[in-house]
Coordinates of C-alpha atoms in Angstrom, one line a residue:
M1 CA -51.9 18.6 -1.7
G2 CA -49.4 17.0 -4.1
D3 CA -46.9 18.8 -6.2
P4 CA -48.6 20.0 -9.4
K5 CA -45.4 19.4 -11.4
T6 CA -45.3 15.6 -10.5
P7 CA -47.5 14.4 -13.5
R8 CA -45.3 16.4 -16.0
S9 CA -42.1 15.0 -14.4
S10 CA -43.5 11.4 -14.7
V11 CA -44.2 11.9 -18.4
D12 CA -40.8 13.4 -19.2
D13 CA -39.1 10.5 -17.4
S14 CA -40.9 7.9 -19.6
L15 CA -39.0 9.1 -22.8
P16 CA -35.3 8.1 -23.1
S17 CA -33.1 11.1 -22.5
S18 CA -30.8 10.2 -25.4
T19 CA -33.5 9.9 -28.1
P20 CA -33.7 13.0 -30.3
P21 CA -37.0 14.1 -31.5
L22 CA -37.9 12.4 -34.8
S23 CA -38.7 14.3 -37.9
P24 CA -39.9 13.2 -41.4
C25 CA -36.5 13.9 -42.9
T26 CA -34.8 11.6 -40.3
T27 CA -37.2 8.8 -41.1
I28 CA -36.6 9.0 -44.9
S29 CA -32.8 9.1 -44.4
S30 CA -32.9 5.9 -42.3
S31 CA -35.0 4.0 -44.8
S32 CA -32.9 4.9 -47.8
S33 CA -29.7 3.9 -46.1
S34 CA -31.0 0.4 -45.2
T35 CA -32.5 -0.4 -48.7
P36 CA -30.1 -1.0 -51.6
P37 CA -30.8 0.9 -54.8
K38 CA -32.8 -1.0 -57.4
P39 CA -30.9 -2.0 -60.6
P40 CA -32.0 -0.1 -63.8
V41 CA -34.8 -1.8 -65.7
P42 CA -33.5 -3.1 -69.0
P43 CA -35.2 -1.7 -72.1
A44 CA -38.2 -3.6 -73.4
R45 CA -37.7 -5.8 -76.5
Q46 CA -39.4 -4.8 -79.7
P47 CA -42.7 -6.5 -80.3
V48 CA -42.4 -9.1 -83.0
S49 CA -44.1 -7.9 -86.2
L50 CA -42.9 -10.7 -88.5
L51 CA -45.5 -12.3 -90.8
Q52 CA -46.4 -15.9 -91.3
P53 CA -44.7 -17.4 -94.4
S54 CA -47.0 -18.1 -97.3
L55 CA -47.5 -21.7 -98.3
K56 CA -46.4 -21.8 -102.0
K57 CA -47.3 -24.9 -103.9
R58 CA -45.3 -25.8 -107.0
S59 CA -46.8 -27.5 -110.0
K60 CA -45.7 -31.1 -110.7
S61 CA -44.2 -30.2 -114.1
T62 CA -42.2 -27.3 -112.6
K63 CA -40.9 -29.5 -109.9
V64 CA -39.8 -32.3 -112.3
F65 CA -38.0 -29.7 -114.5
R66 CA -36.2 -28.2 -111.5
V67 CA -35.1 -31.7 -110.3
F68 CA -33.8 -32.6 -113.7
R69 CA -31.7 -29.4 -113.9
S70 CA -30.4 -29.6 -110.3
V71 CA -29.8 -33.3 -109.9
F72 CA -26.0 -32.9 -110.5
R73 CA -25.8 -29.9 -108.1
S74 CA -26.9 -31.5 -104.8
F75 CA -24.0 -33.9 -104.0
P76 CA -22.3 -32.8 -100.8
I77 CA -18.6 -33.2 -99.9
I78 CA -18.7 -35.9 -97.2
T79 CA -15.0 -36.8 -96.8
P80 CA -11.8 -34.8 -97.2
A81 CA -10.7 -37.3 -99.9
C82 CA -13.5 -36.3 -102.1
K83 CA -12.2 -33.6 -104.5
L84 CA -14.3 -31.9 -107.2
P85 CA -12.9 -29.8 -110.0
S86 CA -13.2 -26.1 -109.3
L87 CA -13.0 -22.9 -111.4
P88 CA -11.2 -19.7 -110.4
G89 CA -12.8 -18.2 -107.3
G90 CA -13.5 -21.6 -105.8
R91 CA -16.7 -22.1 -107.8
L92 CA -17.8 -25.5 -108.9
P93 CA -18.9 -26.0 -112.5
G94 CA -22.6 -25.3 -112.6
D95 CA -22.7 -24.2 -109.0
R96 CA -24.9 -21.2 -109.9
S97 CA -25.9 -19.9 -113.2
S98 CA -27.9 -16.9 -114.3
N99 CA -30.8 -19.3 -115.1
S100 CA -31.6 -20.0 -111.5
S101 CA -33.5 -23.3 -110.9
G102 CA -34.2 -22.8 -107.2
T103 CA -36.2 -20.6 -104.9
R104 CA -34.7 -17.4 -103.5
I105 CA -34.9 -17.3 -99.7
T106 CA -33.3 -15.4 -96.8
G107 CA -30.8 -17.1 -94.7
T108 CA -29.2 -15.8 -91.5
L109 CA -26.2 -17.3 -89.5
F110 CA -26.0 -15.8 -86.1
G111 CA -24.6 -16.5 -82.6
Y112 CA -22.5 -15.2 -79.7
R113 CA -18.8 -15.2 -80.5
K114 CA -18.1 -17.9 -77.9
G115 CA -21.4 -19.8 -78.6
R116 CA -22.8 -22.1 -81.3
V117 CA -24.0 -20.8 -84.6
S118 CA -27.7 -21.0 -85.5
L119 CA -29.1 -21.0 -89.1
S120 CA -32.4 -19.3 -89.7
I121 CA -34.3 -19.7 -92.9
Q122 CA -37.0 -17.3 -93.9
E123 CA -39.1 -16.7 -97.0
N124 CA -38.0 -13.1 -96.7
P125 CA -36.8 -10.8 -93.9
R126 CA -40.4 -9.8 -93.0
C127 CA -41.5 -13.4 -92.3
L128 CA -41.2 -15.7 -89.3
P129 CA -38.5 -18.4 -89.7
T130 CA -39.6 -21.6 -91.4
L131 CA -36.5 -23.5 -90.0
V132 CA -34.0 -22.9 -87.2
V133 CA -31.0 -25.3 -87.0
E134 CA -28.4 -25.1 -84.3
L135 CA -25.1 -26.0 -85.9
A136 CA -22.1 -27.9 -84.4
M137 CA -19.8 -24.9 -84.9
Q138 CA -18.8 -21.9 -82.8
T139 CA -19.4 -18.4 -84.2
N140 CA -15.7 -17.5 -84.2
V141 CA -14.8 -20.7 -86.1
L142 CA -17.5 -19.9 -88.7
Q143 CA -16.0 -16.4 -89.2
K144 CA -12.5 -17.9 -89.6
E145 CA -13.7 -20.5 -92.1
M146 CA -15.6 -17.8 -94.1
S147 CA -12.5 -15.7 -94.3
S148 CA -10.8 -18.6 -96.2
G149 CA -13.1 -18.0 -99.1
M150 CA -15.1 -21.3 -99.3
L151 CA -17.2 -23.1 -96.8
R152 CA -19.3 -26.2 -97.4
I153 CA -21.5 -27.5 -94.7
A154 CA -23.2 -30.9 -95.1
L155 CA -26.0 -32.0 -92.8
E156 CA -26.6 -35.7 -93.2
C157 CA -29.3 -37.9 -91.6
E158 CA -30.4 -41.5 -92.0
K159 CA -33.8 -42.8 -93.2
K160 CA -35.9 -44.2 -90.4
P161 CA -39.2 -46.1 -90.8
E162 CA -40.8 -44.0 -88.0
N163 CA -39.8 -40.8 -89.9
G164 CA -41.1 -42.0 -93.3
K165 CA -43.6 -39.1 -93.6
L166 CA -41.2 -36.4 -92.6
T167 CA -39.8 -34.1 -95.2
L168 CA -36.0 -33.6 -95.2
L169 CA -36.1 -30.3 -93.4
E170 CA -38.5 -31.7 -90.8
E171 CA -35.9 -34.2 -89.6
P172 CA -34.9 -33.4 -86.0
M173 CA -31.1 -34.0 -86.2
W174 CA -28.3 -34.3 -88.7
T175 CA -24.6 -35.3 -88.6
M176 CA -22.7 -32.2 -89.6
Y177 CA -19.6 -32.0 -91.8
C178 CA -17.6 -28.8 -92.4
N179 CA -15.4 -28.9 -95.5
G180 CA -15.4 -32.6 -95.3
K181 CA -14.6 -32.9 -91.6
K182 CA -17.1 -34.2 -89.1
T183 CA -17.8 -31.5 -86.4
G184 CA -20.8 -33.0 -84.5
Y185 CA -24.6 -32.8 -84.8
G186 CA -26.9 -30.1 -86.0
T187 CA -30.3 -30.0 -84.3
K188 CA -33.6 -28.5 -85.4
R189 CA -35.4 -26.4 -82.8
E190 CA -38.3 -24.1 -82.5
A191 CA -37.5 -20.4 -82.8
T192 CA -36.9 -19.0 -79.3
E193 CA -37.8 -15.5 -78.0
E194 CA -34.1 -14.6 -78.5
D195 CA -34.2 -15.9 -82.2
L196 CA -37.4 -13.8 -82.9
N197 CA -35.8 -10.7 -81.4
V198 CA -32.8 -11.1 -83.6
M199 CA -35.0 -11.6 -86.7
E200 CA -37.0 -8.5 -85.7
L201 CA -33.9 -6.4 -85.4
L202 CA -32.6 -7.6 -88.7
R203 CA -35.9 -7.1 -90.5
P204 CA -34.7 -4.0 -92.5
V205 CA -31.5 -5.9 -93.5
S206 CA -31.6 -8.0 -96.7
M207 CA -27.9 -8.7 -97.0
G208 CA -24.9 -7.9 -94.7
A209 CA -22.8 -8.8 -91.7
G210 CA -22.3 -7.2 -88.3
V211 CA -22.9 -7.4 -84.6
L212 CA -25.9 -6.8 -82.4
P213 CA -25.9 -6.0 -78.6
G214 CA -26.0 -9.3 -76.7
N215 CA -28.2 -10.4 -73.8
A216 CA -26.3 -9.5 -70.7
E217 CA -28.2 -11.9 -68.5
M218 CA -27.2 -14.9 -70.7
E219 CA -23.8 -14.1 -72.2
G220 CA -22.3 -11.3 -70.1
P221 CA -22.3 -7.5 -70.7
D222 CA -19.2 -7.5 -72.9
N223 CA -20.4 -10.1 -75.4
E224 CA -21.8 -9.4 -78.8
L225 CA -24.0 -11.4 -81.2
A226 CA -22.5 -11.7 -84.7
Y227 CA -24.6 -12.3 -87.8
I228 CA -24.3 -12.9 -91.5
R229 CA -27.4 -12.5 -93.6
A230 CA -27.7 -13.2 -97.4
H231 CA -30.0 -14.4 -100.1
F232 CA -29.8 -18.1 -100.8
E233 CA -30.9 -20.2 -103.7
H234 CA -32.8 -23.2 -102.4
V235 CA -32.6 -26.1 -104.8
I236 CA -34.5 -29.3 -104.2
G237 CA -32.7 -32.2 -105.9
S238 CA -34.9 -34.9 -104.6
R239 CA -37.0 -35.9 -101.6
D240 CA -33.7 -36.7 -99.8
S241 CA -31.5 -33.9 -101.1
E242 CA -31.8 -30.1 -100.8
T243 CA -29.1 -27.4 -101.1
L244 CA -28.7 -23.8 -100.1
Y245 CA -26.3 -21.7 -102.2
M246 CA -25.4 -18.3 -100.9
L247 CA -25.9 -15.6 -103.5
S248 CA -23.3 -12.8 -103.5
P249 CA -24.1 -9.3 -104.9
E250 CA -23.3 -8.8 -108.6
G251 CA -19.6 -8.2 -109.1
N252 CA -18.7 -9.1 -105.5
N253 CA -16.2 -11.9 -105.2
G254 CA -17.3 -12.7 -101.6
P255 CA -16.9 -16.0 -99.7
E256 CA -18.6 -19.1 -101.1
L257 CA -21.1 -20.8 -98.7
T258 CA -23.1 -23.9 -99.6
I259 CA -25.2 -25.9 -97.2
F260 CA -26.3 -29.4 -98.1
F261 CA -29.2 -31.4 -96.5
V262 CA -28.9 -35.1 -97.3
R263 CA -30.9 -38.2 -96.2
I264 CA -29.2 -41.5 -96.8
G265 CA -30.0 -45.2 -96.3

């Protein structure tokens, strides 16, 4: 006859004497200590509700009339030596009159303070951009130039046989001049997700300037995206010359901004 306690003693010896009994609480605590906490999920971007711009066609007679009235208003300042007479307030004679000969559009200059400025042109704040140009200028430089009271940007490209059917604003690249000084090259690009998000946030804004929260993944958590939005008068001088004149509110002696698009050769 064997000892009846032998089987129980064999089972007890198979368990390590130093291992405490496990419990659900012990298991959860061990799992949480080995797994790092997940970072907070960033807020979802607003869905884009911008509309497609309308395709407005101008009559031939209206176009000829506008060209005749604006032919002397579309000559950019290419070199510092070129000096044009100005009136008090930095305004050129015939720069803008009450009898507007152009089309009113919405223009937005935006960018991170340490990044390059982009220009977005829209039919109105509710529409998708018809043109986005990345300019050869940093945002902080733009703000400094605007504070001086007058800023003239000339975007110049050359005629090429392979681009004969392109309109001026369909050109892919321009040489950029800022107040007569060459700064680099402006490039046309498709609107990115970031561009559309900015336009969506600024949809209620018709005119103004300010800052928007930046994309922390791209520019760091402490950076901000600055913007300037205004109405512009779009004047078509010829097939190779178009000009954007920033319109200031009535009675507001704000900074003067003019953007020239020119094709030469």
